[in-house]
Amino acid sequence: MKRAGNLFDSVLDMENLRLAFWKASRGKRAREDQREYAANLDVELARLRAGLADGTYPVGAYRRFTVYEPKERIVCAAAFRERVLHHAFMNVLEPWIEKWLVFDTYACRKGKGQLAAVDRALGFARKYRYFLKCDIRKFFDSVPHAGIEAMLRRKIKDESVIWWLMRIVGTHETEPGRGVPIGNLTSQHLANLYLDPLDRFRGGGYVRYMDDFVYWADDKELLCRVRDAVGGFLVRVLGLQLKESPYINRTAHGMDFLGFRVRPDGLRAAREGLKRYKRKMRMCGMLFREGMLSENAYQDRITALTAPLLAARTRGWRCAHFGDPARSVGCEPRETGRELEQRGGQLPAGVSQQQHADEPQQQQRLPRPLLRSVAI
């Protein structure tokens, strides 16, 4: 495909920088650094534009912390000013990246995502007899900087864009010349694009979500050959290694993928996923009891945690976990509807307690959960 050029002027466009600020602000408006940036928006954007143009804008001011689920990783959270810079580049590059990627890669793409990848995997599980599941060993920590630069030069002609992207990548190393900062918007897209050559190995079926990828076929020997070819290609071309346990099995036996158990007869929640769910539920409950979460915030978190489970066969488990669904936390409507308004003064006893003729008729509304339970 033709290389992308003349991109840097689009990055420097003030409308693009304003859009980058708006995107970086989503979910961050309660933070002090966002409010300070917004209070001096024109000055900050002018400073960003000038710093991008002359190459002096600071990058690499990370707040590092460790997460332990689903596995231990060091996350590099960029300062708000740098987040705006990342969005400014990705606003321009993301449409090009979307053109370069194949259909069956699902991470960091609009209209794709985890549930779409699992649904695609379910379709292949129903079609083929065998699967080959692979994962890359310490993917984000192992990506070579030289490999990313070579990949960018194959895709992009604009030297200023390449220079800035490599400067961002170079702010983090797990070992000399390797590693991209987990948590950066640019890192997610560049790491995803770096594995694009891997997507050209196609058998029967194929799905990739970042560094987790699966092949399907009716021929077990074919998948053995694919496993050997992919392992050699990763080492020889991309400078990466497969984990020690890529395995081949029958689709009828099921496969853990992205928190689900994928079988031809449907999706189930993976055991480890349910354990993480219970831990997070207990944590939310503790924060709510200690007054660190409001009732609305608590319901929002519970709803967000529960939403992925709805794609799997978890109704029985959810009913057992929550009890009566009509009284479950997160299931009640926030406004149950207006009840019948009572007049300030009651009519004398023995007189019909009906509305006056000049008053509009009031109809009592039922709460939404009860409405759903009424048979029609």
Coordinates of C-alpha atoms in Angstrom, one line a residue:
M1 CA 0.0 0.0 0.0
K2 CA 1.1 3.6 -0.7
R3 CA 3.0 5.2 2.1
A4 CA 1.3 8.1 4.0
G5 CA 2.9 11.5 3.6
N6 CA 2.3 15.2 4.4
L7 CA 0.9 14.3 7.9
F8 CA 2.7 16.7 10.2
D9 CA 0.9 19.8 9.0
S10 CA -2.4 18.0 9.9
V11 CA -1.0 17.2 13.3
L12 CA -0.1 20.9 13.9
D13 CA -3.5 22.2 12.8
M14 CA -5.2 24.0 15.7
E15 CA -8.5 22.3 15.1
N16 CA -6.8 18.9 15.5
L17 CA -5.1 20.1 18.7
R18 CA -8.4 21.2 20.1
L19 CA -9.9 17.8 19.2
A20 CA -6.9 16.1 20.9
F21 CA -7.6 18.1 24.1
W22 CA -11.3 17.1 24.0
K23 CA -10.4 13.4 23.6
A24 CA -7.7 13.5 26.3
S25 CA -10.2 15.2 28.7
R26 CA -12.8 12.4 28.6
G27 CA -13.0 10.9 32.0
K28 CA -10.3 13.2 33.3
R29 CA -12.2 16.4 34.0
A30 CA -12.0 15.9 37.8
R31 CA -8.2 15.9 37.7
E32 CA -6.3 19.1 38.7
D33 CA -3.9 19.0 35.7
Q34 CA -6.8 18.8 33.3
R35 CA -8.5 21.8 34.9
E36 CA -5.3 23.8 34.8
Y37 CA -4.8 23.0 31.1
A38 CA -8.4 23.9 30.3
A39 CA -8.2 27.2 32.1
N40 CA -5.3 28.3 29.8
L41 CA -6.4 26.3 26.8
D42 CA -5.3 28.7 24.1
V43 CA -1.9 29.3 25.7
E44 CA -1.3 25.6 26.2
L45 CA -2.3 24.6 22.7
A46 CA -0.1 27.4 21.2
R47 CA 2.8 26.1 23.4
L48 CA 2.1 22.5 22.2
R49 CA 2.0 23.6 18.5
A50 CA 5.3 25.6 18.9
G51 CA 7.0 22.7 20.8
L52 CA 6.0 20.2 18.2
A53 CA 7.2 22.4 15.3
D54 CA 10.7 22.9 16.8
G55 CA 11.0 19.5 18.5
T56 CA 11.3 20.8 22.1
Y57 CA 8.0 19.8 23.7
P58 CA 8.8 17.6 26.7
V59 CA 7.7 14.0 26.8
G60 CA 8.3 11.0 29.1
A61 CA 6.9 12.5 32.4
Y62 CA 5.3 9.2 33.5
R63 CA 3.6 8.2 36.8
R64 CA 4.6 4.5 37.0
F65 CA 2.6 2.0 39.0
T66 CA 2.1 -1.8 38.9
V67 CA -1.1 -3.7 38.1
Y68 CA -1.5 -7.3 38.9
E69 CA -4.6 -8.4 36.9
P70 CA -4.7 -10.3 34.6
K71 CA -0.9 -10.4 35.1
E72 CA 1.7 -8.2 36.7
R73 CA 2.7 -5.2 34.5
I74 CA 4.2 -1.8 35.0
V75 CA 2.0 1.0 33.6
C76 CA 3.4 4.3 32.5
A77 CA 0.6 7.0 32.9
A78 CA 1.6 10.1 31.0
A79 CA 0.9 13.6 32.3
F80 CA -2.2 15.3 30.8
R81 CA -0.2 17.6 28.6
E82 CA 1.5 14.6 27.0
R83 CA -1.8 12.8 26.6
V84 CA -3.0 15.7 24.4
L85 CA 0.1 15.3 22.3
H86 CA -0.5 11.6 21.8
H87 CA -4.1 12.2 20.7
A88 CA -2.9 14.9 18.3
F89 CA -0.8 12.3 16.5
M90 CA -3.3 9.5 16.6
N91 CA -6.2 11.7 15.3
V92 CA -4.2 11.9 12.1
L93 CA -2.6 8.4 12.0
E94 CA -5.6 6.2 13.1
P95 CA -7.4 6.4 9.8
W96 CA -4.3 5.2 8.0
I97 CA -3.6 2.5 10.5
E98 CA -7.2 1.3 10.0
K99 CA -6.5 0.9 6.3
W100 CA -3.3 -1.1 6.9
L101 CA -4.7 -3.6 9.3
V102 CA -6.5 -6.8 8.2
F103 CA -10.1 -7.4 9.2
D104 CA -9.5 -10.1 11.9
T105 CA -7.3 -8.0 14.3
Y106 CA -9.6 -6.5 17.0
A107 CA -7.5 -4.5 19.5
C108 CA -7.5 -0.7 19.4
R109 CA -10.0 -0.4 16.6
K110 CA -13.4 1.4 16.4
G111 CA -16.2 -1.1 16.0
K112 CA -14.1 -4.0 17.1
G113 CA -12.9 -4.8 20.6
Q114 CA -13.0 -7.8 23.0
L115 CA -16.5 -8.9 22.5
A116 CA -16.3 -8.7 18.7
A117 CA -13.1 -10.8 18.8
V118 CA -14.8 -13.4 21.0
D119 CA -17.9 -13.5 18.8
R120 CA -15.7 -14.1 15.7
A121 CA -13.8 -16.8 17.6
L122 CA -17.1 -18.5 18.4
G123 CA -18.0 -18.5 14.7
F124 CA -14.7 -20.3 13.8
A125 CA -15.1 -22.7 16.7
R126 CA -18.4 -23.8 15.2
K127 CA -16.9 -24.2 11.8
Y128 CA -13.5 -26.0 12.4
R129 CA -12.4 -29.0 14.4
Y130 CA -9.1 -27.8 15.7
F131 CA -7.5 -24.6 17.1
L132 CA -4.0 -23.4 17.7
K133 CA -3.8 -20.7 20.5
C134 CA -0.6 -18.6 20.7
D135 CA 0.7 -15.8 22.9
I136 CA 3.9 -13.7 22.6
R137 CA 6.3 -13.7 25.5
K138 CA 6.4 -10.4 27.4
F139 CA 5.2 -8.6 24.2
F140 CA 5.2 -4.9 25.3
D141 CA 8.5 -5.3 27.1
S142 CA 10.1 -7.1 24.1
V143 CA 9.2 -5.0 21.1
P144 CA 12.4 -3.7 19.6
H145 CA 12.7 0.0 18.9
A146 CA 14.6 -0.6 15.7
G147 CA 11.8 -2.8 14.5
I148 CA 9.2 -0.2 15.1
E149 CA 11.2 2.5 13.3
A150 CA 11.6 0.1 10.3
M151 CA 7.9 -0.6 10.3
L152 CA 7.1 3.2 10.4
R153 CA 9.4 3.9 7.5
R154 CA 7.6 1.2 5.4
K155 CA 4.3 2.9 6.2
I156 CA 5.0 6.7 6.5
K157 CA 7.0 9.1 4.4
D158 CA 6.8 12.1 6.8
E159 CA 10.1 12.3 8.7
S160 CA 8.8 14.6 11.4
V161 CA 6.0 12.2 12.3
I162 CA 8.5 9.3 12.5
W163 CA 10.9 11.4 14.6
W164 CA 8.3 12.2 17.1
L165 CA 6.8 8.7 17.4
M166 CA 10.3 7.3 18.0
R167 CA 11.0 10.0 20.6
I168 CA 7.9 8.9 22.5
V169 CA 8.8 5.2 22.2
G170 CA 12.4 6.0 23.4
T171 CA 11.1 7.4 26.7
H172 CA 10.8 3.8 28.0
E173 CA 13.1 0.8 27.9
T174 CA 12.9 -2.5 29.7
E175 CA 16.3 -3.4 28.3
P176 CA 18.5 -1.5 25.8
G177 CA 16.5 -0.8 22.6
R178 CA 13.4 -2.7 23.7
G179 CA 10.0 -2.1 25.2
V180 CA 7.2 0.4 24.8
P181 CA 5.4 2.2 27.6
I182 CA 2.2 0.4 28.6
G183 CA -0.5 3.0 29.1
N184 CA 0.4 5.3 26.2
L185 CA -2.2 5.7 23.4
T186 CA 0.6 5.7 20.9
S187 CA 2.1 2.5 22.3
Q188 CA -1.2 0.6 21.9
H189 CA -1.5 1.5 18.2
L190 CA 2.2 1.1 17.3
A191 CA 2.4 -2.3 19.1
N192 CA -0.8 -3.5 17.3
L193 CA 0.5 -2.3 13.9
Y194 CA 3.9 -3.9 14.6
L195 CA 2.3 -7.4 14.4
D196 CA 0.6 -6.7 11.1
P197 CA 3.0 -8.9 9.2
L198 CA 2.0 -11.8 11.5
D199 CA -1.6 -11.3 10.4
R200 CA -0.6 -12.5 6.9
F201 CA -0.1 -16.1 8.1
R202 CA -3.6 -17.4 7.4
G203 CA -5.0 -20.9 7.7
G204 CA -8.7 -21.6 7.9
G205 CA -9.7 -19.1 10.6
Y206 CA -7.7 -16.5 12.4
V207 CA -8.4 -13.9 15.2
R208 CA -5.9 -11.6 16.9
Y209 CA -6.4 -9.3 19.9
M210 CA -3.1 -7.5 20.4
D211 CA -0.6 -10.4 21.2
D212 CA -3.2 -13.1 21.8
F213 CA -4.0 -14.9 18.5
V214 CA -5.7 -18.1 17.4
Y215 CA -5.7 -20.2 14.2
W216 CA -8.5 -22.7 13.3
A217 CA -8.4 -25.5 10.8
D218 CA -9.8 -29.0 10.2
D219 CA -6.3 -30.4 9.7
K220 CA -4.3 -30.8 12.8
E221 CA -1.0 -31.3 10.9
L222 CA -1.6 -28.0 9.1
L223 CA -1.8 -26.2 12.5
C224 CA 1.4 -27.9 13.5
R225 CA 3.2 -26.5 10.5
V226 CA 1.6 -23.0 11.1
R227 CA 2.9 -23.1 14.7
D228 CA 6.5 -23.9 13.6
A229 CA 6.4 -21.3 10.8
V230 CA 4.9 -18.5 13.1
G231 CA 7.5 -19.2 15.8
G232 CA 10.4 -18.9 13.4
F233 CA 8.9 -15.8 11.7
L234 CA 8.5 -14.0 15.0
V235 CA 12.1 -14.6 16.0
R236 CA 13.6 -14.0 12.5
V237 CA 11.6 -11.0 11.4
L238 CA 10.0 -9.3 14.4
G239 CA 12.5 -10.1 17.1
L240 CA 9.9 -11.7 19.4
Q241 CA 9.3 -15.1 20.9
L242 CA 6.2 -17.2 21.4
K243 CA 5.4 -18.3 24.9
E244 CA 6.5 -21.8 25.7
S245 CA 3.0 -23.3 25.6
P246 CA 1.3 -22.7 22.2
Y247 CA -1.1 -25.6 22.1
I248 CA -3.4 -27.4 19.6
N249 CA -6.7 -28.9 20.7
R250 CA -10.2 -29.8 19.5
T251 CA -12.6 -26.9 19.5
A252 CA -15.2 -29.2 21.1
H253 CA -13.0 -29.2 24.3
G254 CA -13.2 -25.4 24.6
M255 CA -10.6 -22.7 24.7
D256 CA -10.0 -19.8 27.1
F257 CA -9.8 -16.6 25.1
L258 CA -10.1 -13.0 26.4
G259 CA -11.8 -13.9 29.6
F260 CA -14.3 -16.4 28.0
R261 CA -14.5 -20.1 27.5
V262 CA -15.2 -20.5 23.7
R263 CA -17.0 -23.7 22.8
P264 CA -19.0 -24.6 19.7
D265 CA -22.2 -24.6 21.8
G266 CA -21.7 -21.1 23.1
L267 CA -19.7 -18.8 25.3
R268 CA -19.0 -19.3 29.0
A269 CA -17.2 -17.1 31.5
A270 CA -13.7 -18.4 32.1
R271 CA -13.0 -19.5 35.7
E272 CA -10.2 -17.0 36.2
G273 CA -12.4 -14.2 34.8
L274 CA -15.1 -15.0 37.4
K275 CA -12.5 -15.0 40.2
R276 CA -11.3 -11.5 39.1
Y277 CA -14.9 -10.4 38.9
K278 CA -15.6 -11.5 42.4
R279 CA -12.5 -9.7 43.7
K280 CA -13.5 -6.4 42.0
M281 CA -17.0 -6.7 43.3
R282 CA -15.8 -7.1 46.8
M283 CA -13.5 -4.1 46.4
C284 CA -16.3 -1.9 45.1
G285 CA -18.5 -3.0 48.0
M286 CA -15.8 -2.1 50.5
L287 CA -15.3 1.4 48.9
F288 CA -19.1 1.9 49.0
R289 CA -19.4 0.9 52.6
E290 CA -16.5 3.2 53.6
G291 CA -18.1 6.2 51.8
M292 CA -15.5 6.5 49.1
L293 CA -18.1 5.8 46.4
S294 CA -21.5 7.3 46.0
E295 CA -24.5 5.2 45.3
N296 CA -24.6 6.2 41.7
A297 CA -20.9 5.7 41.2
Y298 CA -21.2 2.3 42.9
Q299 CA -24.0 1.3 40.5
D300 CA -22.0 2.5 37.5
R301 CA -19.1 0.3 38.5
I302 CA -21.2 -2.7 39.1
T303 CA -22.9 -2.3 35.8
A304 CA -19.6 -1.9 34.0
L305 CA -18.2 -5.0 35.7
T306 CA -21.2 -7.1 34.9
A307 CA -21.7 -6.0 31.3
P308 CA -19.1 -8.4 29.8
L309 CA -20.7 -11.4 31.5
L310 CA -24.0 -10.8 29.6
A311 CA -22.3 -12.1 26.4
A312 CA -21.8 -15.5 28.0
R313 CA -24.1 -18.1 29.5
T314 CA -23.9 -16.7 33.0
R315 CA -27.6 -16.1 33.9
G316 CA -27.7 -18.9 36.5
W317 CA -24.4 -17.8 38.0
R318 CA -25.5 -14.1 38.2
C319 CA -28.8 -15.0 39.8
A320 CA -27.0 -17.1 42.4
H321 CA -24.5 -14.3 43.0
F322 CA -26.9 -11.4 43.1
G323 CA -30.0 -13.2 44.5
D324 CA -33.3 -11.8 43.3
P325 CA -32.5 -9.8 40.1
A326 CA -35.3 -7.3 40.7
R327 CA -33.5 -6.2 44.0
S328 CA -29.9 -6.6 42.8
V329 CA -27.5 -3.7 43.1
G330 CA -27.2 -2.0 39.8
C331 CA -30.6 -3.3 38.5
E332 CA -32.9 -0.7 40.1
P333 CA -33.9 2.3 37.9
R334 CA -32.5 5.5 39.2
E335 CA -35.9 7.2 38.8
T336 CA -38.9 4.9 39.4
G337 CA -41.3 7.3 37.7
R338 CA -43.7 9.7 39.3
E339 CA -46.3 8.2 41.7
L340 CA -49.8 9.5 42.0
E341 CA -49.7 13.0 43.4
Q342 CA -51.8 13.6 46.5
R343 CA -53.8 16.7 46.8
G344 CA -53.0 18.9 49.8
G345 CA -56.5 18.8 51.2
Q346 CA -58.6 15.6 51.5
L347 CA -62.4 15.7 50.8
P348 CA -64.6 14.9 53.8
A349 CA -65.3 11.3 54.7
G350 CA -67.9 9.6 52.7
V351 CA -67.3 11.8 49.7
S352 CA -65.7 10.2 46.6
Q353 CA -62.0 10.8 46.6
Q354 CA -61.8 11.6 42.9
Q355 CA -60.0 14.3 41.1
H356 CA -61.8 17.6 40.5
A357 CA -63.1 18.0 37.0
D358 CA -60.6 20.8 36.3
E359 CA -57.6 18.7 37.2
P360 CA -55.8 16.6 34.6
Q361 CA -56.1 12.9 35.2
Q362 CA -53.2 11.3 37.0
Q363 CA -52.1 7.8 36.1
Q364 CA -49.9 5.8 38.5
R365 CA -46.7 4.5 36.9
L366 CA -45.1 1.3 37.8
P367 CA -41.3 1.0 38.5
R368 CA -39.5 -0.3 35.4
P369 CA -38.4 -3.6 36.8
L370 CA -42.0 -4.4 37.7
L371 CA -43.2 -3.3 34.3
R372 CA -40.7 -5.8 32.7
S373 CA -42.1 -8.6 34.9
V374 CA -45.7 -8.0 33.9
A375 CA -46.9 -10.6 31.3
I376 CA -48.3 -9.0 28.2

